[in-house]
Every structure is written in C-alpha cells, then in structure tokens.
Tab-separated table of C-alpha atoms and ligand atoms in Angstrom:
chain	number	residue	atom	x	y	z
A	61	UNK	CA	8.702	-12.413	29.379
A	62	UNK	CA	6.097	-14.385	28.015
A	63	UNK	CA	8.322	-17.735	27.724
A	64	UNK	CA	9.076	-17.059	30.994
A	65	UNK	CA	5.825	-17.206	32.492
A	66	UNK	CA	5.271	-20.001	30.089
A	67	UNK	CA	7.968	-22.294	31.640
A	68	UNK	CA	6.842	-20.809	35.035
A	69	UNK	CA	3.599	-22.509	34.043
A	70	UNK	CA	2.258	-19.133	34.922
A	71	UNK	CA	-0.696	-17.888	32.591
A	72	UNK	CA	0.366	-15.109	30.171
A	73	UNK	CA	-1.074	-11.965	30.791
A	74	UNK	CA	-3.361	-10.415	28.895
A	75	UNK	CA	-2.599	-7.707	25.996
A	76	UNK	CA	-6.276	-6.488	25.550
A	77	UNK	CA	-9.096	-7.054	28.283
A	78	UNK	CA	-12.329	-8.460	26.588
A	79	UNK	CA	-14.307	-11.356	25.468
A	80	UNK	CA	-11.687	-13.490	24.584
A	81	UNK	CA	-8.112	-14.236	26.342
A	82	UNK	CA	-5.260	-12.558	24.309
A	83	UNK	CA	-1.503	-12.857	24.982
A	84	UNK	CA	1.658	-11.572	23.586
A	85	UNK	CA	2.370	-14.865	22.502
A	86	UNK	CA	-0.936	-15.241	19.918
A	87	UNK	CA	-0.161	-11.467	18.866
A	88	UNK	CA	3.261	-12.430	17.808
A	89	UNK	CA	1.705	-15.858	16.052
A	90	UNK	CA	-0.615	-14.374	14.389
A	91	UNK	CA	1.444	-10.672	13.309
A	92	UNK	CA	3.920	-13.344	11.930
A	93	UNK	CA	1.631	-14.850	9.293
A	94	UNK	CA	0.938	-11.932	8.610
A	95	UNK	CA	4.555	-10.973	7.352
A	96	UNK	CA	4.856	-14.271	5.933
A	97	UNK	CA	2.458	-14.275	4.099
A	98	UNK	CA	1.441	-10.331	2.988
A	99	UNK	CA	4.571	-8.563	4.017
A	100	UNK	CA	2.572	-6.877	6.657
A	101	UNK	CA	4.642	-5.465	9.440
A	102	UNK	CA	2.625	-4.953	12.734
A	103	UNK	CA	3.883	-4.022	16.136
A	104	UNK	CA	2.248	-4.376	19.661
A	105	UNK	CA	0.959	-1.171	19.251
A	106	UNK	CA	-1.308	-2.586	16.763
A	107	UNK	CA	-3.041	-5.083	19.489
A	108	UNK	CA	-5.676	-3.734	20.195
A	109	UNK	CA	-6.972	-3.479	16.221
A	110	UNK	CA	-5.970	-7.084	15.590
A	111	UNK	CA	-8.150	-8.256	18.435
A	112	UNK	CA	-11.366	-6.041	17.271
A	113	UNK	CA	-11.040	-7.087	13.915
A	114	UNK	CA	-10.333	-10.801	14.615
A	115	UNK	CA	-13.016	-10.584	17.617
A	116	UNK	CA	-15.924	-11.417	14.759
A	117	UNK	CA	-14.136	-14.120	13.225
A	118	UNK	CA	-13.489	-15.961	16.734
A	119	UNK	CA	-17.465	-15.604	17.401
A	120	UNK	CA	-18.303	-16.881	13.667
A	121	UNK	CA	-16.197	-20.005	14.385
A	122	UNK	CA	-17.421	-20.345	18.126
A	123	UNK	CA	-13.543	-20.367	19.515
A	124	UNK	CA	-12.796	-19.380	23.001
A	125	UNK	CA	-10.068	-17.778	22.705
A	126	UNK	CA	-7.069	-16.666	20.329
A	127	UNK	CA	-4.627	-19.340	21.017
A	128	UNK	CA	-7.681	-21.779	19.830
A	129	UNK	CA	-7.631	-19.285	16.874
A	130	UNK	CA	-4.493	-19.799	16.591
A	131	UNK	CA	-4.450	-23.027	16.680
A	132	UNK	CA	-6.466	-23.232	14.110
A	133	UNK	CA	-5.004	-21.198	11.212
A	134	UNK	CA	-1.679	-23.252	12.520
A	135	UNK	CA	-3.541	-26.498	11.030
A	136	UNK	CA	-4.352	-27.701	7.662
A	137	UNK	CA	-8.096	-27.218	8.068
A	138	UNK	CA	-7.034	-24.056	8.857
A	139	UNK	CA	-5.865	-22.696	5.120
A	140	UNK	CA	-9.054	-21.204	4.078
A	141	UNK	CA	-9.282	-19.477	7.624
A	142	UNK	CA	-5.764	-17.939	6.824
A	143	UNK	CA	-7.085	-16.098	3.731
A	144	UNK	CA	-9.977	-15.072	5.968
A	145	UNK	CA	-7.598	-13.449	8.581
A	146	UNK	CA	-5.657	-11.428	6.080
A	147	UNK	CA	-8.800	-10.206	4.603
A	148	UNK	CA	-9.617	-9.287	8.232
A	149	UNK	CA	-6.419	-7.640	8.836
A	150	UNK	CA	-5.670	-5.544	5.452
A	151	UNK	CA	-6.623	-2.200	5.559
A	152	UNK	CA	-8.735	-1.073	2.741
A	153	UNK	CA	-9.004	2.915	3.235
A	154	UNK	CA	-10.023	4.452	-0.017
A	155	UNK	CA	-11.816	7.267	-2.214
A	156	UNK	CA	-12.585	8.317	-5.786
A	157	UNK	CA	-9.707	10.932	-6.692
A	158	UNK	CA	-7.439	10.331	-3.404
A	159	UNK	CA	-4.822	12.837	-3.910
A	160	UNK	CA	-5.899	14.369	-7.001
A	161	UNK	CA	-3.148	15.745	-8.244
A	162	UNK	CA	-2.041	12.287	-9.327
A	163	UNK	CA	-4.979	11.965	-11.667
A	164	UNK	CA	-4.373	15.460	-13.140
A	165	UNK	CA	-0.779	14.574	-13.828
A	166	UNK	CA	-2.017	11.338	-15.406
A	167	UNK	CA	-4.322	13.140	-17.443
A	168	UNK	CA	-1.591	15.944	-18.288
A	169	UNK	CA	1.635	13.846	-18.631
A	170	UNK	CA	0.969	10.316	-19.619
A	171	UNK	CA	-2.363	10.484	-21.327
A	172	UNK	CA	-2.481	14.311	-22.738
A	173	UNK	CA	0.769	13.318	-25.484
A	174	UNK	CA	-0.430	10.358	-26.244
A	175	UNK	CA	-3.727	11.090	-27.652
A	176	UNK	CA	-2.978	10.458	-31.049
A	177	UNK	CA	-0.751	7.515	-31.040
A	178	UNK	CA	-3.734	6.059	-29.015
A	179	UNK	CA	-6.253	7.012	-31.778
A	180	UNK	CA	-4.022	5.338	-34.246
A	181	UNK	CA	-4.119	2.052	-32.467
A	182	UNK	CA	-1.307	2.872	-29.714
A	183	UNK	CA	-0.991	0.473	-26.605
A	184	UNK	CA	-1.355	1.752	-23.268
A	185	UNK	CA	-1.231	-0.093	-19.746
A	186	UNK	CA	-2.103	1.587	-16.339
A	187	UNK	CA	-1.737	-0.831	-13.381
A	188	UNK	CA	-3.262	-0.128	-10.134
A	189	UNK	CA	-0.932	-2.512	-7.610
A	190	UNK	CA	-3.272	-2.223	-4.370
A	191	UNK	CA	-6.387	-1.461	-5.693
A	192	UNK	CA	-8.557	-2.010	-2.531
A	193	UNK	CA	-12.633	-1.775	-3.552
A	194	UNK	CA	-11.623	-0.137	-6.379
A	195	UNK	CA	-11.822	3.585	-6.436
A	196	UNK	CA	-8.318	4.204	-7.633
A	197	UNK	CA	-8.498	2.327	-10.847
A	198	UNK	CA	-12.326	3.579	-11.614
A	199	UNK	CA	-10.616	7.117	-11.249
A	200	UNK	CA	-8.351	6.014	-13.699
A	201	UNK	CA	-10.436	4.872	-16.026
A	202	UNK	CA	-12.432	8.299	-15.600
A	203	UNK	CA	-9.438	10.403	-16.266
A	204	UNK	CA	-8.661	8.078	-19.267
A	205	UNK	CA	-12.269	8.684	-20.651
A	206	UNK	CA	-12.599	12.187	-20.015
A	207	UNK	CA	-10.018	12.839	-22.852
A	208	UNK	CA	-10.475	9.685	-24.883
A	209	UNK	CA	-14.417	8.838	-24.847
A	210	UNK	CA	-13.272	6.189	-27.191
A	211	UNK	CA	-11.108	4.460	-25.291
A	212	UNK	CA	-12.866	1.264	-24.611
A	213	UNK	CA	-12.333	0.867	-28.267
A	214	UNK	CA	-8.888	1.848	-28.082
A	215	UNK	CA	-5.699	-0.681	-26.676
A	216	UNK	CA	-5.804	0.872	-23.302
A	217	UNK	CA	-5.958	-1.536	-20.248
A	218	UNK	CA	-5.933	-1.300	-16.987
A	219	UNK	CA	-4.696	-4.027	-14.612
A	220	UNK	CA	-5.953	-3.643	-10.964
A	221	UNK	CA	-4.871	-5.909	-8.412
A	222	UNK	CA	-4.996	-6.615	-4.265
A	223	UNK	CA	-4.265	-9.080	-1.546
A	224	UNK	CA	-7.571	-8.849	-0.500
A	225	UNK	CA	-9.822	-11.532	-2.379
A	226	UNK	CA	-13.311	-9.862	-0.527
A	227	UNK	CA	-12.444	-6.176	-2.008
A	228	UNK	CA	-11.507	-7.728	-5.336
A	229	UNK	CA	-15.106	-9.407	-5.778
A	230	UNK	CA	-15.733	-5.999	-4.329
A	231	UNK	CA	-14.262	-4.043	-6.950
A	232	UNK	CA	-15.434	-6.111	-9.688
A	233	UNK	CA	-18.741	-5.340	-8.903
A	234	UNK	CA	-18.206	-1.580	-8.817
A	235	UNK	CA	-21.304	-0.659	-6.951
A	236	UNK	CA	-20.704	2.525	-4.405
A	237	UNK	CA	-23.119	3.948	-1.915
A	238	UNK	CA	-24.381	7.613	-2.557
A	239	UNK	CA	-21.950	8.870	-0.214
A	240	UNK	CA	-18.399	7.527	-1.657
A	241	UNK	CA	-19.287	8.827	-5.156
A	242	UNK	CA	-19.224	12.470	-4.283
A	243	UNK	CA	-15.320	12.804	-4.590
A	244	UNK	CA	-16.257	12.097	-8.040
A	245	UNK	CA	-16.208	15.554	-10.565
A	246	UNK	CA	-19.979	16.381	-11.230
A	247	UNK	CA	-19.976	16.055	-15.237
A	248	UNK	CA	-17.764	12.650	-14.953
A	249	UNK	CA	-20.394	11.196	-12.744
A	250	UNK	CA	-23.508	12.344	-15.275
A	251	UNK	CA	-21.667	10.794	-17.832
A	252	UNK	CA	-19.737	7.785	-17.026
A	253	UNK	CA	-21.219	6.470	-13.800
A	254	UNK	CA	-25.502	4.857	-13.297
A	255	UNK	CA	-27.692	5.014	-10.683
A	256	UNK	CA	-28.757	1.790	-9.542
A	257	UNK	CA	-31.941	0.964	-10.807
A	258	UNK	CA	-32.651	-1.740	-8.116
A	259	UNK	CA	-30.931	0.724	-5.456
A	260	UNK	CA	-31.833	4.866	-5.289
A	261	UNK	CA	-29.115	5.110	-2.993
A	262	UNK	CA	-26.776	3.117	-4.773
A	263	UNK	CA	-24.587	3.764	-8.025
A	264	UNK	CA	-22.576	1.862	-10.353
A	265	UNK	CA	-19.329	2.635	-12.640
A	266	UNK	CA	-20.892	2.607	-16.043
A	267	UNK	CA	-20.115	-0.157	-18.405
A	268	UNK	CA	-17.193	1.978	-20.586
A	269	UNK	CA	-15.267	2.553	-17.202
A	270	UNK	CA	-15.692	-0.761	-16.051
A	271	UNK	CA	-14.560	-2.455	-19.683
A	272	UNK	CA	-11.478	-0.257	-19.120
A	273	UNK	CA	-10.126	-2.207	-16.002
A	274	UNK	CA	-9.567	-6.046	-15.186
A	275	UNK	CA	-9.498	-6.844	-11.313
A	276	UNK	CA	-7.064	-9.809	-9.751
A	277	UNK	CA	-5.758	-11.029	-6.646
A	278	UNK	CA	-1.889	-10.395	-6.482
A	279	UNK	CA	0.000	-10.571	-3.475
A	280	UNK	CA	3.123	-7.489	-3.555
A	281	UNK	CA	5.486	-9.636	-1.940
A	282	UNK	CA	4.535	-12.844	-4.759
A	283	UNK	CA	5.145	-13.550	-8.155
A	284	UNK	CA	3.879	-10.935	-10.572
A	285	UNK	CA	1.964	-12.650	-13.500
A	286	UNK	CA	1.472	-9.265	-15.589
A	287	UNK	CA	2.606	-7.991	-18.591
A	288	UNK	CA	4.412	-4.352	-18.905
A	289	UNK	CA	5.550	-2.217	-19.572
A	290	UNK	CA	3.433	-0.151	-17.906
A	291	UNK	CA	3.083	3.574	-18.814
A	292	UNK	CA	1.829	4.191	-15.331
A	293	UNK	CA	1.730	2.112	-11.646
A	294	UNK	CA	-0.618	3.166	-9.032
A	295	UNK	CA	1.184	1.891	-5.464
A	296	UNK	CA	-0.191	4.064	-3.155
A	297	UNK	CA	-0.814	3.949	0.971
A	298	UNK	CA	0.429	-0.091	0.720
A	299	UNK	CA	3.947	0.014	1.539
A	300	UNK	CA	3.549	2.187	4.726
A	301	UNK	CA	2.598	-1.466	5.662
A	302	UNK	CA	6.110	-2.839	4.814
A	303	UNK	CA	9.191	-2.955	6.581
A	304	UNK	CA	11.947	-0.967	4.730
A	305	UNK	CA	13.466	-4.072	2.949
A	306	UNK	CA	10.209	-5.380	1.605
A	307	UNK	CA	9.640	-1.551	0.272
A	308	UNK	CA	12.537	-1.166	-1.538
A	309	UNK	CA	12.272	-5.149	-2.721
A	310	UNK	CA	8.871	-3.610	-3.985
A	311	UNK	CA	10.320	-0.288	-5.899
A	312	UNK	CA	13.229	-2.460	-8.135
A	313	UNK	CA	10.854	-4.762	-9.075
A	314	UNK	CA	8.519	-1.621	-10.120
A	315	UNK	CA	11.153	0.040	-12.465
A	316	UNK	CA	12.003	-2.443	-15.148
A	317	UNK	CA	8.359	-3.028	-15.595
A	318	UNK	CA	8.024	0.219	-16.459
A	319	UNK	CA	7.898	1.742	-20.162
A	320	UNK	CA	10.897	3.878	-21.146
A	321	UNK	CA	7.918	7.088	-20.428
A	322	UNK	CA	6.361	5.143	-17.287
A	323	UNK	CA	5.424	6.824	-13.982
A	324	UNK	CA	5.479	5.260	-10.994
A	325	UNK	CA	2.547	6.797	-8.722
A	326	UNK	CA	3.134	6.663	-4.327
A	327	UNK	CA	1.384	7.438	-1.664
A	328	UNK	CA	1.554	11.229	0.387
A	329	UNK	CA	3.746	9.705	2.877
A	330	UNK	CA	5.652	7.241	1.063
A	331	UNK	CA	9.110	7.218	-0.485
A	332	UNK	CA	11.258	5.384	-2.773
A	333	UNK	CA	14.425	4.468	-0.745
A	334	UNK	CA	17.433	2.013	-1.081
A	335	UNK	CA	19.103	0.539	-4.243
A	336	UNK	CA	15.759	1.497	-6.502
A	337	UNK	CA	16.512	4.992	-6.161
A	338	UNK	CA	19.245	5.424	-9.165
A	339	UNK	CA	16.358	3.779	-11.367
A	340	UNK	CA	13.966	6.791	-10.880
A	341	UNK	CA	13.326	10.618	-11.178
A	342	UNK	CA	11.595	12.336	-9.194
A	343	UNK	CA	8.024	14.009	-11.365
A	344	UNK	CA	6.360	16.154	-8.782
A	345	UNK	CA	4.812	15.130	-5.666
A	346	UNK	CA	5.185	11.624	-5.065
A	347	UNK	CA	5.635	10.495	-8.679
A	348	UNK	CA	8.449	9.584	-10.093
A	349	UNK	CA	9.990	8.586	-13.585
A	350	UNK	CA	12.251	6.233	-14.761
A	351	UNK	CA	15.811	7.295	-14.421
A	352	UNK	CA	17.870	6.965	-18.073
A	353	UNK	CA	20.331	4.595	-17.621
A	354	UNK	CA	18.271	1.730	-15.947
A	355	UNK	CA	17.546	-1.814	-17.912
B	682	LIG	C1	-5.089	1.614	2.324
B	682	LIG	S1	-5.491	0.625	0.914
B	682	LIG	C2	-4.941	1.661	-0.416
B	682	LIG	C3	-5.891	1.666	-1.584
B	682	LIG	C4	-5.520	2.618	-2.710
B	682	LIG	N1	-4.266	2.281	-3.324
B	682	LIG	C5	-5.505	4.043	-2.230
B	682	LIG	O1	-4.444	4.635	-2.095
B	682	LIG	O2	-6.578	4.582	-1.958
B	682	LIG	C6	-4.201	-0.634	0.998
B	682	LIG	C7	-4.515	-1.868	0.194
B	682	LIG	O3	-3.330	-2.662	0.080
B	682	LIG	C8	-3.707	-4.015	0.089
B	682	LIG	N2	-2.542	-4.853	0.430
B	682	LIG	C9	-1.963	-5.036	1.647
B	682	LIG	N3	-0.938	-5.897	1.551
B	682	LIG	C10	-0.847	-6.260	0.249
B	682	LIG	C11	0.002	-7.136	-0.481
B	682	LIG	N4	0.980	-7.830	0.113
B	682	LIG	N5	-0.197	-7.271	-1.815
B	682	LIG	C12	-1.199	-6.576	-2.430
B	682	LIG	N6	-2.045	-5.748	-1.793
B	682	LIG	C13	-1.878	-5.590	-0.469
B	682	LIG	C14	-4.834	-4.081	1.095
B	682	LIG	O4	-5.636	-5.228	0.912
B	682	LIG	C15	-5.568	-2.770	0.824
B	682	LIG	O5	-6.656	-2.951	-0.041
C-alpha cells in the first residue's frame, strides 16, 4: 500500500502519531537492518516500541523525522549510528538467578562431579551466549564459588558475550543498584558481592566472581571466535527474537561446541527445533544434553 501511495505521490500514512513522522516504509527499513545485521525479527506489531526507543536518538541527532533517520544509518557516516540503533533496539531484560532451577542443576550436574578433577587442575568452560548487563554469568560464577571457593585459582572460565556493546561495558563493570541484587541468596551476597564504598546504594560483584568471567561483544548470527568445548552454554530469552531458521542455525552450531558432558541451558519458552534436535537430550526443564552419536 505504501508504494502505492508512494507512486501516487501521496504521503504515507502514519504508523504511530507523535513527534516525529513515521511510515510503514521507515519501519520496514529500519526492522530490516535489524535482521541483517542481529537476526532480530520484528513485526508491525512492534511499531510502536521501535519509535519510543528510537524517539531519543532522533532528538540527540536533531532529525525531523525517521526517514531522515533513516537516511542516515543508510549512509556511510551513518555506521557508528547503526551500532547505536541496535543497542537501542535489543532488549536487555535480566536478573540474578532468572529461572533458578538452571543454576541448581549447574551446581548439581555439571559442577557437583567435577569437584575433584577441578581441584586436581581440571579445565572447565561455562559460556554465557547473551549475557545482557551481566546477571546470568555473575550467577554463574556464584554457583561456581559456592562449591569451589577456590576456583579463581582453579582452570575454570567463563566466557560471556552480547550484541549489545553498552551492556557489555555494562557488565564489565558489574556494579548493580540495591534493588537488582536481592534475587541474590543472602550468604552468597555477604560473601562474594561489596557494597560500594563511593555508593550506599550501590553494590559490586566482588573481585573472585568477577576474575571468574571475561565479557565480549559477539553477534549470534556472526562468527564465533571462542574456544570449547564448553561444559555448559547459557542461551536464554535471545532466540525468542529469531525467526525459526536463524534458531535452529543457532542450536547446530551450539552442539559440537559442546563437551562430550556439556549442557546446553534455554530459555522458559524456548525450544530446540529442526535438524539440531538428533544432537541433543533433553535434561529437565529447558536443558538439554548432547545426544551420543553427534560429532
Ligand atoms: C532478554 S536479554 C536475556 C539476558 C539473559 N540471557 C537472561 O536470560 O536473563 C537478551 C539479550 O540478547 C542480546 N542479543 C540480541 N540479539 C543478539 C545477537 N544477535 N547476538 C548476541 N546477543 C544478542 C541482547 O542484546 C540482550 O542483551
């Protein structure tokens, strides 16, 4: 309908009312960089959350409206406005201990047998694939160090890793507000997390969870510069994002970089689905392991 208008020379209508005009046609520009470049999948339905969260950056750059936006990430001085728009658009939802019972069967399955192979020197490698500010792999590290108080002397590593460059610095930092570290078990927070001494409502993952865990940007639907195998991957509440071939792209590339013990950790309302499936077992609620037969 749009092109029609267009060729009508007709204005486009537009898809949200407010500040700035916003058509069909700059939601479809912009939701396919999106895909392009972060696998993203959105649908109108999503309009009206593209324009609030783009709203700001349109002000901050003094446009007049999204097709100048547009426009803009369209043209080379556009690139680092790209990266800006993704950040904009990822959604970063996230909490110490989300789903517990992941963590427990960390604690019980992967970490629980391997407690003295790891005191003899044993490698292990946790990866957290969508690590947002960093709450998952912090609540890895805390299950890790709740049963091996040793282990940043120990060879066990975790990798965490997101699109997003602004959680990553983020992350890194691994400051929390008062309020976000309450998910957090009473006696791990006395022992393995500070207040902040230049902030009384502010506290940071102590130094032995934070030497535990290395952050980087990775992009899900990129190349994958890391090292397995892993003996567990974190992927959870990402590929709800995906279409259904990106997801399953996602799960086969998961399994061979998993150790022959590996886990592979999703989120509540996720699934593995499509040609992955005969390289995994199911492990309880939303984990699975890898199926015999595979590599
Ligand atoms: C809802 S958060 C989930 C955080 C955490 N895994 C959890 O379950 O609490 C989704 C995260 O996926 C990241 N993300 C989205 N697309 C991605 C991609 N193509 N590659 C890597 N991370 C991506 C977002 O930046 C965001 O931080």
């Amino acid at each position: 309908m749009s092109a029609a208008l267009a060729r009508r020379g007709e204005p486009e209508p537009n898809l949200v009312e407010g500040e700035f005009a916003f058509t069909a046609g700059d939601f479809r520009r912009i939701a396919e960089l999106l895909y392009e470049q972060a696998g993203i999948s959105l649908t109108e339905t999503k309009a009206t959350l593209v324009y609030s969260r783009l709203a700001k950056r349109l002000r901050g750059l003094g446009l007049q409206s999204f097709a100048d936006y547009c426009a803009l990430i369209a043209s080379p001085e556009g690139a680092d406005e790209q990266a800006n728009m993704l950040n904009a658009l990822t959604t970063n939802v996230t909490r110490f201990f989300r789903e517990p019972h992941h963590f427990d069967h960390l604690r019980d399955q992967v970490l629980a047998p391997r407690l003295d192979a790891l005191r003899a020197g044993g490698r292990m490698r946790l990866w957290s694939a969508a690590c947002s500010t960093g709450q998952e792999p912090y609540s890895m590290a805390l299950t890790v160090l709740s049963l091996l108080p040793e282990a940043p002397n120990l060879d066990i590593k975790i990798l965490a890793t997101d699109i997003d460059s602004k959680v990553v610095a983020q992350a890194r930092e691994g400051r929390y507000a008062a309020d976000l570290v309450e998910p957090i078990p009473g006696d791990f927070r006395n022992r393995w997390m500070e207040r902040d001494p230049s902030n009384a409502r502010q506290w940071r993952v102590g130094e032995a969870a934070r030497s535990l865990v290395t952050f980087k940007e990775l992009n899900l639907i990129g190349a994958w510069p890391v090292k397995g195998p892993f003996d567990a991957i974190f992927c959870r509440n990402v590929v709800i994002y995906f279409d259904e071939p990106t997801q399953e792209t996602i799960w086969s590339r998961f399994a061979p970089l998993l150790g022959a013990q590996g886990r592979l950790y999703i989120g509540h309302s996720e699934r593995v689905t499509g040609p992955a499936t005969v390289g995994y077992a199911s492990d309880g609620l939303t984990v699975y392991r890898r199926a015999g037969g595979l590599r």
